[in-house]
């Protein structure tokens, strides 16, 4: 088997309607959190959001992209927004908007240590999932904030919106973001008769996973530790990777939206060039006044 540092391992319990995935991200996670000087808690939350997007897209039968977003209603809050996405080719990226300039803001971030702490800072924020199929209409759902644990909120959403009992466990450390999703798809009467306490048993077993086991162990070992008395089937792993969808064309589009006069004003105020930085990957798109005029010619 090929070994990947960033991967999603799907699993099934043989002869049952149970499926799941384990996601493990190392350098893709490192690339995301190195884009800005993110506070520690925000790095952890971005890791959990990346893993969640990678887990959830695997539950869908679409080609396209899934994104998880947190949006604060207060534009002056120290934590403004965060988003993470994964597409069906396994490309992930994420970004957060925050401020840690003023003393009180710095203090808030210094007292935030975990993903939950960062999530709690957005207590008035909205959490939502968007699904963008390549063909067909996009869909957006608001996720109820049942706790400050992102995994619990997303699992609750699966249960409420799709009637599918789901457990999601997430963990990060400095170098790795990982998670596990397990769900009970609709059961036939035969399934229920076969093994009536299957889901209760799996729920209890899944609750025993520790955060450091999730980040430190390979997927196969996590699944073995948890479910070695079950018949676990492991298809080939899917590689995940960091990738950005920004482009010169999209940046040009943004300038056209801004309008010629506004764009030239900004450029003139900044030494004759309007520079668009991509917050996801750091790519710089630079437009001189001649470039701007040409866009509108
Ligand atoms: Zn980019």
PDB file of C-alpha atoms and ligand atoms in Angstrom:
ATOM      1  CA  UNK A   1       0.000   0.000   0.000  1.00  0.00           C
ATOM      2  CA  UNK A   2       1.223   3.488  -0.802  1.00  0.00           C
ATOM      3  CA  UNK A   3       1.772   5.654   2.223  1.00  0.00           C
ATOM      4  CA  UNK A   4       0.451   9.203   2.234  1.00  0.00           C
ATOM      5  CA  UNK A   5       0.949  11.920   4.849  1.00  0.00           C
ATOM      6  CA  UNK A   6      -2.384  13.483   3.964  1.00  0.00           C
ATOM      7  CA  UNK A   7      -5.127  10.969   3.406  1.00  0.00           C
ATOM      8  CA  UNK A   8      -8.659   9.784   3.998  1.00  0.00           C
ATOM      9  CA  UNK A   9      -9.193   6.141   4.862  1.00  0.00           C
ATOM     10  CA  UNK A  10     -12.729   4.949   4.302  1.00  0.00           C
ATOM     11  CA  UNK A  11     -13.998   1.965   6.272  1.00  0.00           C
ATOM     12  CA  UNK A  12     -17.054  -0.243   6.464  1.00  0.00           C
ATOM     13  CA  UNK A  13     -18.246  -2.758   9.008  1.00  0.00           C
ATOM     14  CA  UNK A  14     -18.903  -5.902   6.969  1.00  0.00           C
ATOM     15  CA  UNK A  15     -22.565  -6.894   6.517  1.00  0.00           C
ATOM     16  CA  UNK A  16     -23.840  -3.784   8.268  1.00  0.00           C
ATOM     17  CA  UNK A  17     -25.047  -0.303   7.243  1.00  0.00           C
ATOM     18  CA  UNK A  18     -22.108   1.336   9.068  1.00  0.00           C
ATOM     19  CA  UNK A  19     -19.539   3.394   7.208  1.00  0.00           C
ATOM     20  CA  UNK A  20     -16.929   5.930   8.146  1.00  0.00           C
ATOM     21  CA  UNK A  21     -13.678   7.686   7.363  1.00  0.00           C
ATOM     22  CA  UNK A  22     -10.479   8.627   9.117  1.00  0.00           C
ATOM     23  CA  UNK A  23      -8.664  11.765   7.917  1.00  0.00           C
ATOM     24  CA  UNK A  24      -5.051  12.562   8.637  1.00  0.00           C
ATOM     25  CA  UNK A  25      -3.434  15.853   7.511  1.00  0.00           C
ATOM     26  CA  UNK A  26       0.167  16.880   8.121  1.00  0.00           C
ATOM     27  CA  UNK A  27       1.870  19.119   5.536  1.00  0.00           C
ATOM     28  CA  UNK A  28      -1.454  20.248   4.018  1.00  0.00           C
ATOM     29  CA  UNK A  29      -2.352  21.460   7.543  1.00  0.00           C
ATOM     30  CA  UNK A  30       1.119  23.017   7.969  1.00  0.00           C
ATOM     31  CA  UNK A  31       0.744  24.934   4.691  1.00  0.00           C
ATOM     32  CA  UNK A  32      -2.631  26.344   5.754  1.00  0.00           C
ATOM     33  CA  UNK A  33      -1.543  27.570   9.184  1.00  0.00           C
ATOM     34  CA  UNK A  34       1.718  29.062   7.884  1.00  0.00           C
ATOM     35  CA  UNK A  35      -0.129  31.610   5.692  1.00  0.00           C
ATOM     36  CA  UNK A  36      -0.682  34.058   8.561  1.00  0.00           C
ATOM     37  CA  UNK A  37       0.505  34.548  12.096  1.00  0.00           C
ATOM     38  CA  UNK A  38      -2.503  32.651  13.449  1.00  0.00           C
ATOM     39  CA  UNK A  39      -3.047  32.401  17.212  1.00  0.00           C
ATOM     40  CA  UNK A  40      -2.657  28.867  18.600  1.00  0.00           C
ATOM     41  CA  UNK A  41      -6.373  28.235  19.164  1.00  0.00           C
ATOM     42  CA  UNK A  42      -7.201  29.392  15.662  1.00  0.00           C
ATOM     43  CA  UNK A  43      -4.625  27.014  14.154  1.00  0.00           C
ATOM     44  CA  UNK A  44      -6.332  24.180  16.014  1.00  0.00           C
ATOM     45  CA  UNK A  45      -9.788  25.237  14.853  1.00  0.00           C
ATOM     46  CA  UNK A  46      -8.631  25.584  11.228  1.00  0.00           C
ATOM     47  CA  UNK A  47      -7.205  22.063  11.497  1.00  0.00           C
ATOM     48  CA  UNK A  48     -10.516  20.727  12.787  1.00  0.00           C
ATOM     49  CA  UNK A  49     -12.419  22.527  10.042  1.00  0.00           C
ATOM     50  CA  UNK A  50     -10.101  21.133   7.326  1.00  0.00           C
ATOM     51  CA  UNK A  51     -10.540  17.622   8.659  1.00  0.00           C
ATOM     52  CA  UNK A  52     -14.313  18.064   8.966  1.00  0.00           C
ATOM     53  CA  UNK A  53     -14.641  19.244   5.358  1.00  0.00           C
ATOM     54  CA  UNK A  54     -12.589  16.231   4.227  1.00  0.00           C
ATOM     55  CA  UNK A  55     -14.742  13.849   6.292  1.00  0.00           C
ATOM     56  CA  UNK A  56     -18.081  15.317   5.249  1.00  0.00           C
ATOM     57  CA  UNK A  57     -17.448  15.462   1.506  1.00  0.00           C
ATOM     58  CA  UNK A  58     -16.854  11.734   1.650  1.00  0.00           C
ATOM     59  CA  UNK A  59     -20.433  11.232   2.888  1.00  0.00           C
ATOM     60  CA  UNK A  60     -21.818  12.803  -0.325  1.00  0.00           C
ATOM     61  CA  UNK A  61     -22.298  11.270  -3.730  1.00  0.00           C
ATOM     62  CA  UNK A  62     -21.356  14.382  -5.677  1.00  0.00           C
ATOM     63  CA  UNK A  63     -18.471  15.793  -7.668  1.00  0.00           C
ATOM     64  CA  UNK A  64     -17.640  19.202  -6.363  1.00  0.00           C
ATOM     65  CA  UNK A  65     -16.675  21.031  -3.222  1.00  0.00           C
ATOM     66  CA  UNK A  66     -17.826  21.215   0.381  1.00  0.00           C
ATOM     67  CA  UNK A  67     -17.005  24.131   2.635  1.00  0.00           C
ATOM     68  CA  UNK A  68     -17.505  24.787   6.323  1.00  0.00           C
ATOM     69  CA  UNK A  69     -17.765  28.407   7.384  1.00  0.00           C
ATOM     70  CA  UNK A  70     -17.961  30.352  10.591  1.00  0.00           C
ATOM     71  CA  UNK A  71     -19.059  33.944  10.278  1.00  0.00           C
ATOM     72  CA  UNK A  72     -19.192  36.502  13.060  1.00  0.00           C
ATOM     73  CA  UNK A  73     -21.924  39.135  12.888  1.00  0.00           C
ATOM     74  CA  UNK A  74     -19.618  41.647  14.601  1.00  0.00           C
ATOM     75  CA  UNK A  75     -17.094  42.985  12.066  1.00  0.00           C
ATOM     76  CA  UNK A  76     -14.907  44.408  14.850  1.00  0.00           C
ATOM     77  CA  UNK A  77     -14.585  41.223  16.865  1.00  0.00           C
ATOM     78  CA  UNK A  78     -11.088  39.720  17.288  1.00  0.00           C
ATOM     79  CA  UNK A  79     -12.313  36.613  15.450  1.00  0.00           C
ATOM     80  CA  UNK A  80     -14.225  37.484  12.268  1.00  0.00           C
ATOM     81  CA  UNK A  81     -14.561  34.371  10.197  1.00  0.00           C
ATOM     82  CA  UNK A  82     -13.044  31.031   9.311  1.00  0.00           C
ATOM     83  CA  UNK A  83     -13.612  28.730   6.389  1.00  0.00           C
ATOM     84  CA  UNK A  84     -12.247  25.420   5.176  1.00  0.00           C
ATOM     85  CA  UNK A  85     -13.030  23.440   2.080  1.00  0.00           C
ATOM     86  CA  UNK A  86     -12.320  20.111   0.461  1.00  0.00           C
ATOM     87  CA  UNK A  87     -13.203  19.019  -3.062  1.00  0.00           C
ATOM     88  CA  UNK A  88     -13.679  15.582  -4.553  1.00  0.00           C
ATOM     89  CA  UNK A  89     -10.123  15.539  -5.928  1.00  0.00           C
ATOM     90  CA  UNK A  90      -8.879  15.735  -2.325  1.00  0.00           C
ATOM     91  CA  UNK A  91      -7.736  19.369  -2.483  1.00  0.00           C
ATOM     92  CA  UNK A  92      -8.066  21.229   0.824  1.00  0.00           C
ATOM     93  CA  UNK A  93      -7.578  24.856   1.829  1.00  0.00           C
ATOM     94  CA  UNK A  94      -8.649  27.069   4.732  1.00  0.00           C
ATOM     95  CA  UNK A  95      -8.485  30.640   5.933  1.00  0.00           C
ATOM     96  CA  UNK A  96      -9.486  32.711   8.955  1.00  0.00           C
ATOM     97  CA  UNK A  97      -9.893  36.432   9.571  1.00  0.00           C
ATOM     98  CA  UNK A  98      -8.852  37.713  12.981  1.00  0.00           C
ATOM     99  CA  UNK A  99      -7.246  40.640  14.708  1.00  0.00           C
ATOM    100  CA  UNK A 100      -4.583  40.490  17.409  1.00  0.00           C
ATOM    101  CA  UNK A 101      -3.279  44.050  17.262  1.00  0.00           C
ATOM    102  CA  UNK A 102      -4.738  45.729  20.338  1.00  0.00           C
ATOM    103  CA  UNK A 103      -3.837  44.655  23.874  1.00  0.00           C
ATOM    104  CA  UNK A 104      -7.324  43.406  24.665  1.00  0.00           C
ATOM    105  CA  UNK A 105      -7.363  41.332  21.473  1.00  0.00           C
ATOM    106  CA  UNK A 106      -3.957  39.872  22.252  1.00  0.00           C
ATOM    107  CA  UNK A 107      -5.172  38.986  25.716  1.00  0.00           C
ATOM    108  CA  UNK A 108      -8.192  37.179  24.295  1.00  0.00           C
ATOM    109  CA  UNK A 109      -6.015  35.067  22.005  1.00  0.00           C
ATOM    110  CA  UNK A 110      -3.481  34.377  24.746  1.00  0.00           C
ATOM    111  CA  UNK A 111      -6.262  32.920  26.867  1.00  0.00           C
ATOM    112  CA  UNK A 112      -7.534  30.746  24.038  1.00  0.00           C
ATOM    113  CA  UNK A 113      -5.695  27.436  23.809  1.00  0.00           C
ATOM    114  CA  UNK A 114      -7.864  24.918  22.026  1.00  0.00           C
ATOM    115  CA  UNK A 115     -10.107  24.703  18.975  1.00  0.00           C
ATOM    116  CA  UNK A 116     -13.066  24.814  21.374  1.00  0.00           C
ATOM    117  CA  UNK A 117     -11.776  28.069  22.878  1.00  0.00           C
ATOM    118  CA  UNK A 118     -11.574  29.637  19.409  1.00  0.00           C
ATOM    119  CA  UNK A 119     -15.008  28.280  18.491  1.00  0.00           C
ATOM    120  CA  UNK A 120     -16.451  29.724  21.728  1.00  0.00           C
ATOM    121  CA  UNK A 121     -15.089  33.177  20.802  1.00  0.00           C
ATOM    122  CA  UNK A 122     -17.542  33.135  17.911  1.00  0.00           C
ATOM    123  CA  UNK A 123     -20.487  32.500  20.188  1.00  0.00           C
ATOM    124  CA  UNK A 124     -22.656  34.895  18.199  1.00  0.00           C
ATOM    125  CA  UNK A 125     -21.295  33.566  14.928  1.00  0.00           C
ATOM    126  CA  UNK A 126     -23.091  31.389  12.440  1.00  0.00           C
ATOM    127  CA  UNK A 127     -21.754  27.988  11.425  1.00  0.00           C
ATOM    128  CA  UNK A 128     -22.784  26.721   8.037  1.00  0.00           C
ATOM    129  CA  UNK A 129     -21.985  24.083   5.466  1.00  0.00           C
ATOM    130  CA  UNK A 130     -22.080  24.808   1.728  1.00  0.00           C
ATOM    131  CA  UNK A 131     -22.069  22.161  -0.931  1.00  0.00           C
ATOM    132  CA  UNK A 132     -21.110  23.143  -4.470  1.00  0.00           C
ATOM    133  CA  UNK A 133     -21.649  20.335  -6.993  1.00  0.00           C
ATOM    134  CA  UNK A 134     -19.830  20.722 -10.321  1.00  0.00           C
ATOM    135  CA  UNK A 135     -23.198  20.296 -12.012  1.00  0.00           C
ATOM    136  CA  UNK A 136     -26.361  21.403 -10.323  1.00  0.00           C
ATOM    137  CA  UNK A 137     -27.258  23.897  -7.672  1.00  0.00           C
ATOM    138  CA  UNK A 138     -25.265  24.812  -4.609  1.00  0.00           C
ATOM    139  CA  UNK A 139     -26.795  24.136  -1.249  1.00  0.00           C
ATOM    140  CA  UNK A 140     -26.241  25.762   2.123  1.00  0.00           C
ATOM    141  CA  UNK A 141     -27.311  24.572   5.563  1.00  0.00           C
ATOM    142  CA  UNK A 142     -27.022  26.289   8.928  1.00  0.00           C
ATOM    143  CA  UNK A 143     -25.514  24.095  11.623  1.00  0.00           C
ATOM    144  CA  UNK A 144     -26.980  24.428  15.096  1.00  0.00           C
ATOM    145  CA  UNK A 145     -24.367  25.279  17.729  1.00  0.00           C
ATOM    146  CA  UNK A 146     -25.182  22.545  20.226  1.00  0.00           C
ATOM    147  CA  UNK A 147     -21.785  22.872  21.936  1.00  0.00           C
ATOM    148  CA  UNK A 148     -18.334  24.427  21.457  1.00  0.00           C
ATOM    149  CA  UNK A 149     -17.128  21.174  19.929  1.00  0.00           C
ATOM    150  CA  UNK A 150     -17.170  21.445  16.150  1.00  0.00           C
ATOM    151  CA  UNK A 151     -17.397  17.666  15.716  1.00  0.00           C
ATOM    152  CA  UNK A 152     -20.452  17.459  17.972  1.00  0.00           C
ATOM    153  CA  UNK A 153     -22.210  20.275  16.099  1.00  0.00           C
ATOM    154  CA  UNK A 154     -21.554  18.698  12.708  1.00  0.00           C
ATOM    155  CA  UNK A 155     -22.605  15.245  13.894  1.00  0.00           C
ATOM    156  CA  UNK A 156     -25.804  16.723  15.330  1.00  0.00           C
ATOM    157  CA  UNK A 157     -26.441  18.370  11.952  1.00  0.00           C
ATOM    158  CA  UNK A 158     -26.106  15.027  10.151  1.00  0.00           C
ATOM    159  CA  UNK A 159     -28.567  13.499  12.579  1.00  0.00           C
ATOM    160  CA  UNK A 160     -31.064  16.358  12.254  1.00  0.00           C
ATOM    161  CA  UNK A 161     -30.835  17.039   8.524  1.00  0.00           C
ATOM    162  CA  UNK A 162     -30.332  13.555   7.124  1.00  0.00           C
ATOM    163  CA  UNK A 163     -31.622  11.371   9.996  1.00  0.00           C
ATOM    164  CA  UNK A 164     -28.273   9.589   9.979  1.00  0.00           C
ATOM    165  CA  UNK A 165     -26.767   8.891  13.422  1.00  0.00           C
ATOM    166  CA  UNK A 166     -23.185  10.160  13.186  1.00  0.00           C
ATOM    167  CA  UNK A 167     -20.199  10.545  15.493  1.00  0.00           C
ATOM    168  CA  UNK A 168     -17.342  12.899  14.617  1.00  0.00           C
ATOM    169  CA  UNK A 169     -14.114  13.048  16.647  1.00  0.00           C
ATOM    170  CA  UNK A 170     -11.535  15.716  15.830  1.00  0.00           C
ATOM    171  CA  UNK A 171      -8.054  16.437  17.159  1.00  0.00           C
ATOM    172  CA  UNK A 172      -5.033  18.554  16.308  1.00  0.00           C
ATOM    173  CA  UNK A 173      -1.531  19.051  17.619  1.00  0.00           C
ATOM    174  CA  UNK A 174       1.238  21.313  16.274  1.00  0.00           C
ATOM    175  CA  UNK A 175       1.888  19.166  13.207  1.00  0.00           C
ATOM    176  CA  UNK A 176      -1.204  17.061  12.565  1.00  0.00           C
ATOM    177  CA  UNK A 177      -4.946  17.480  12.200  1.00  0.00           C
ATOM    178  CA  UNK A 178      -7.008  14.293  12.296  1.00  0.00           C
ATOM    179  CA  UNK A 179     -10.480  13.032  12.739  1.00  0.00           C
ATOM    180  CA  UNK A 180     -12.852  10.126  12.539  1.00  0.00           C
ATOM    181  CA  UNK A 181     -16.432   9.976  11.318  1.00  0.00           C
ATOM    182  CA  UNK A 182     -18.647   6.957  11.743  1.00  0.00           C
ATOM    183  CA  UNK A 183     -22.299   6.764  10.752  1.00  0.00           C
ATOM    184  CA  UNK A 184     -25.216   4.418  10.688  1.00  0.00           C
ATOM    185  CA  UNK A 185     -26.901   4.492   7.290  1.00  0.00           C
ATOM    186  CA  UNK A 186     -30.567   3.495   7.080  1.00  0.00           C
ATOM    187  CA  UNK A 187     -30.970  -0.064   8.348  1.00  0.00           C
ATOM    188  CA  UNK A 188     -33.115  -2.798   6.881  1.00  0.00           C
ATOM    189  CA  UNK A 189     -35.179  -4.921   9.266  1.00  0.00           C
ATOM    190  CA  UNK A 190     -32.761  -7.734   8.524  1.00  0.00           C
ATOM    191  CA  UNK A 191     -29.827  -5.577   9.688  1.00  0.00           C
ATOM    192  CA  UNK A 192     -31.655  -4.739  12.903  1.00  0.00           C
ATOM    193  CA  UNK A 193     -32.458  -8.376  13.608  1.00  0.00           C
ATOM    194  CA  UNK A 194     -28.911  -9.437  12.785  1.00  0.00           C
ATOM    195  CA  UNK A 195     -27.209  -7.194  15.276  1.00  0.00           C
ATOM    196  CA  UNK A 196     -29.639  -5.054  17.271  1.00  0.00           C
ATOM    197  CA  UNK A 197     -27.040  -3.364  19.503  1.00  0.00           C
ATOM    198  CA  UNK A 198     -24.470  -2.673  16.764  1.00  0.00           C
ATOM    199  CA  UNK A 199     -24.739   1.130  16.906  1.00  0.00           C
ATOM    200  CA  UNK A 200     -24.777   1.296  20.716  1.00  0.00           C
ATOM    201  CA  UNK A 201     -21.658  -0.846  20.767  1.00  0.00           C
ATOM    202  CA  UNK A 202     -19.878   1.270  18.132  1.00  0.00           C
ATOM    203  CA  UNK A 203     -20.871   4.472  19.946  1.00  0.00           C
ATOM    204  CA  UNK A 204     -19.280   3.213  23.149  1.00  0.00           C
ATOM    205  CA  UNK A 205     -16.134   2.044  21.364  1.00  0.00           C
ATOM    206  CA  UNK A 206     -15.780   5.320  19.423  1.00  0.00           C
ATOM    207  CA  UNK A 207     -16.033   7.333  22.646  1.00  0.00           C
ATOM    208  CA  UNK A 208     -12.846   5.671  23.907  1.00  0.00           C
ATOM    209  CA  UNK A 209     -10.564   7.250  21.272  1.00  0.00           C
ATOM    210  CA  UNK A 210      -8.143   9.776  22.770  1.00  0.00           C
ATOM    211  CA  UNK A 211      -7.079  12.961  21.022  1.00  0.00           C
ATOM    212  CA  UNK A 212      -3.405  11.994  20.950  1.00  0.00           C
ATOM    213  CA  UNK A 213      -4.292   8.610  19.468  1.00  0.00           C
ATOM    214  CA  UNK A 214      -6.143  10.367  16.658  1.00  0.00           C
ATOM    215  CA  UNK A 215      -3.205  12.614  15.808  1.00  0.00           C
ATOM    216  CA  UNK A 216      -0.379  10.145  16.358  1.00  0.00           C
ATOM    217  CA  UNK A 217      -1.619   6.817  15.017  1.00  0.00           C
ATOM    218  CA  UNK A 218      -2.143   5.847  11.378  1.00  0.00           C
ATOM    219  CA  UNK A 219      -5.781   5.336  10.378  1.00  0.00           C
ATOM    220  CA  UNK A 220      -5.508   1.549  10.169  1.00  0.00           C
ATOM    221  CA  UNK A 221      -4.218   1.384  13.721  1.00  0.00           C
ATOM    222  CA  UNK A 222      -6.916   3.704  15.065  1.00  0.00           C
ATOM    223  CA  UNK A 223      -9.581   1.519  13.457  1.00  0.00           C
ATOM    224  CA  UNK A 224      -7.961  -1.643  14.739  1.00  0.00           C
ATOM    225  CA  UNK A 225      -7.785  -0.288  18.293  1.00  0.00           C
ATOM    226  CA  UNK A 226     -11.421   0.756  18.276  1.00  0.00           C
ATOM    227  CA  UNK A 227     -13.155  -1.929  16.268  1.00  0.00           C
ATOM    228  CA  UNK A 228     -10.915  -5.011  16.262  1.00  0.00           C
ATOM    229  CA  UNK A 229     -13.808  -7.212  17.287  1.00  0.00           C
ATOM    230  CA  UNK A 230     -15.836  -6.057  14.294  1.00  0.00           C
ATOM    231  CA  UNK A 231     -15.289  -7.033  10.677  1.00  0.00           C
ATOM    232  CA  UNK A 232     -13.716  -3.831   9.378  1.00  0.00           C
ATOM    233  CA  UNK A 233     -13.284  -3.500   5.601  1.00  0.00           C
ATOM    234  CA  UNK A 234     -10.694  -1.006   4.360  1.00  0.00           C
ATOM    235  CA  UNK A 235     -10.800   0.168   0.727  1.00  0.00           C
ATOM    236  CA  UNK A 236      -7.743   1.961  -0.736  1.00  0.00           C
ATOM    237  CA  UNK A 237      -6.899   5.279   0.899  1.00  0.00           C
ATOM    238  CA  UNK A 238      -7.563   8.594  -0.880  1.00  0.00           C
ATOM    239  CA  UNK A 239      -4.698  11.077  -0.963  1.00  0.00           C
ATOM    240  CA  UNK A 240      -5.489  14.615   0.180  1.00  0.00           C
ATOM    241  CA  UNK A 241      -3.399  17.679  -0.649  1.00  0.00           C
ATOM    242  CA  UNK A 242      -3.276  21.419  -0.229  1.00  0.00           C
ATOM    243  CA  UNK A 243      -4.311  23.374  -3.317  1.00  0.00           C
ATOM    244  CA  UNK A 244      -5.689  26.810  -4.025  1.00  0.00           C
ATOM    245  CA  UNK A 245      -8.221  27.770  -6.664  1.00  0.00           C
ATOM    246  CA  UNK A 246      -7.183  31.419  -6.930  1.00  0.00           C
ATOM    247  CA  UNK A 247      -6.137  32.646 -10.384  1.00  0.00           C
ATOM    248  CA  UNK A 248      -5.147  35.708 -12.363  1.00  0.00           C
ATOM    249  CA  UNK A 249      -8.515  35.538 -14.099  1.00  0.00           C
ATOM    250  CA  UNK A 250     -10.434  35.654 -10.784  1.00  0.00           C
ATOM    251  CA  UNK A 251      -8.304  38.581  -9.592  1.00  0.00           C
ATOM    252  CA  UNK A 252      -9.049  40.423 -12.834  1.00  0.00           C
ATOM    253  CA  UNK A 253     -12.724  39.735 -12.225  1.00  0.00           C
ATOM    254  CA  UNK A 254     -12.452  41.263  -8.746  1.00  0.00           C
ATOM    255  CA  UNK A 255     -10.909  44.424 -10.186  1.00  0.00           C
ATOM    256  CA  UNK A 256     -13.611  44.705 -12.827  1.00  0.00           C
ATOM    257  CA  UNK A 257     -16.186  44.460 -10.018  1.00  0.00           C
ATOM    258  CA  UNK A 258     -14.390  47.232  -8.165  1.00  0.00           C
ATOM    259  CA  UNK A 259     -14.648  49.541 -11.187  1.00  0.00           C
ATOM    260  CA  UNK A 260     -11.944  51.416 -13.069  1.00  0.00           C
ATOM    261  CA  UNK A 261     -11.946  54.666 -11.062  1.00  0.00           C
ATOM    262  CA  UNK A 262     -11.842  52.926  -7.695  1.00  0.00           C
ATOM    263  CA  UNK A 263      -9.115  50.508  -8.854  1.00  0.00           C
ATOM    264  CA  UNK A 264      -6.946  53.334 -10.192  1.00  0.00           C
ATOM    265  CA  UNK A 265      -7.434  55.309  -6.983  1.00  0.00           C
ATOM    266  CA  UNK A 266      -6.268  52.377  -4.875  1.00  0.00           C
ATOM    267  CA  UNK A 267      -3.301  51.779  -7.187  1.00  0.00           C
ATOM    268  CA  UNK A 268      -2.266  55.440  -7.106  1.00  0.00           C
ATOM    269  CA  UNK A 269      -2.527  55.481  -3.319  1.00  0.00           C
ATOM    270  CA  UNK A 270      -0.187  52.468  -3.164  1.00  0.00           C
ATOM    271  CA  UNK A 271       2.748  53.478  -5.327  1.00  0.00           C
ATOM    272  CA  UNK A 272       1.056  52.829  -8.668  1.00  0.00           C
ATOM    273  CA  UNK A 273       0.023  49.215  -8.206  1.00  0.00           C
ATOM    274  CA  UNK A 274      -3.007  47.423  -6.868  1.00  0.00           C
ATOM    275  CA  UNK A 275      -1.905  44.185  -5.235  1.00  0.00           C
ATOM    276  CA  UNK A 276      -4.315  41.391  -4.413  1.00  0.00           C
ATOM    277  CA  UNK A 277      -2.981  38.791  -1.968  1.00  0.00           C
ATOM    278  CA  UNK A 278      -4.603  35.410  -1.762  1.00  0.00           C
ATOM    279  CA  UNK A 279      -5.180  34.671   1.910  1.00  0.00           C
ATOM    280  CA  UNK A 280      -5.368  30.929   1.263  1.00  0.00           C
ATOM    281  CA  UNK A 281      -1.997  30.430  -0.447  1.00  0.00           C
ATOM    282  CA  UNK A 282      -0.065  33.717  -0.333  1.00  0.00           C
ATOM    283  CA  UNK A 283      -0.046  34.190  -4.114  1.00  0.00           C
ATOM    284  CA  UNK A 284       0.263  37.853  -5.077  1.00  0.00           C
ATOM    285  CA  UNK A 285      -1.558  39.373  -8.060  1.00  0.00           C
ATOM    286  CA  UNK A 286      -0.124  42.764  -8.990  1.00  0.00           C
ATOM    287  CA  UNK A 287      -1.835  45.244 -11.309  1.00  0.00           C
ATOM    288  CA  UNK A 288      -0.130  48.453 -12.414  1.00  0.00           C
ATOM    289  CA  UNK A 289      -2.218  51.414 -13.602  1.00  0.00           C
ATOM    290  CA  UNK A 290      -1.657  50.338 -17.246  1.00  0.00           C
ATOM    291  CA  UNK A 291      -2.852  46.803 -16.462  1.00  0.00           C
ATOM    292  CA  UNK A 292      -5.983  48.255 -14.860  1.00  0.00           C
ATOM    293  CA  UNK A 293      -6.738  50.529 -17.817  1.00  0.00           C
ATOM    294  CA  UNK A 294      -6.282  47.597 -20.181  1.00  0.00           C
ATOM    295  CA  UNK A 295      -8.839  45.532 -18.219  1.00  0.00           C
ATOM    296  CA  UNK A 296     -11.468  48.174 -18.888  1.00  0.00           C
ATOM    297  CA  UNK A 297     -10.393  48.934 -22.484  1.00  0.00           C
TER     298      UNK A 297
HETATM  299 ZN1  LIG B   1      -4.587  31.206  -3.612  1.00  0.00          ZN
END
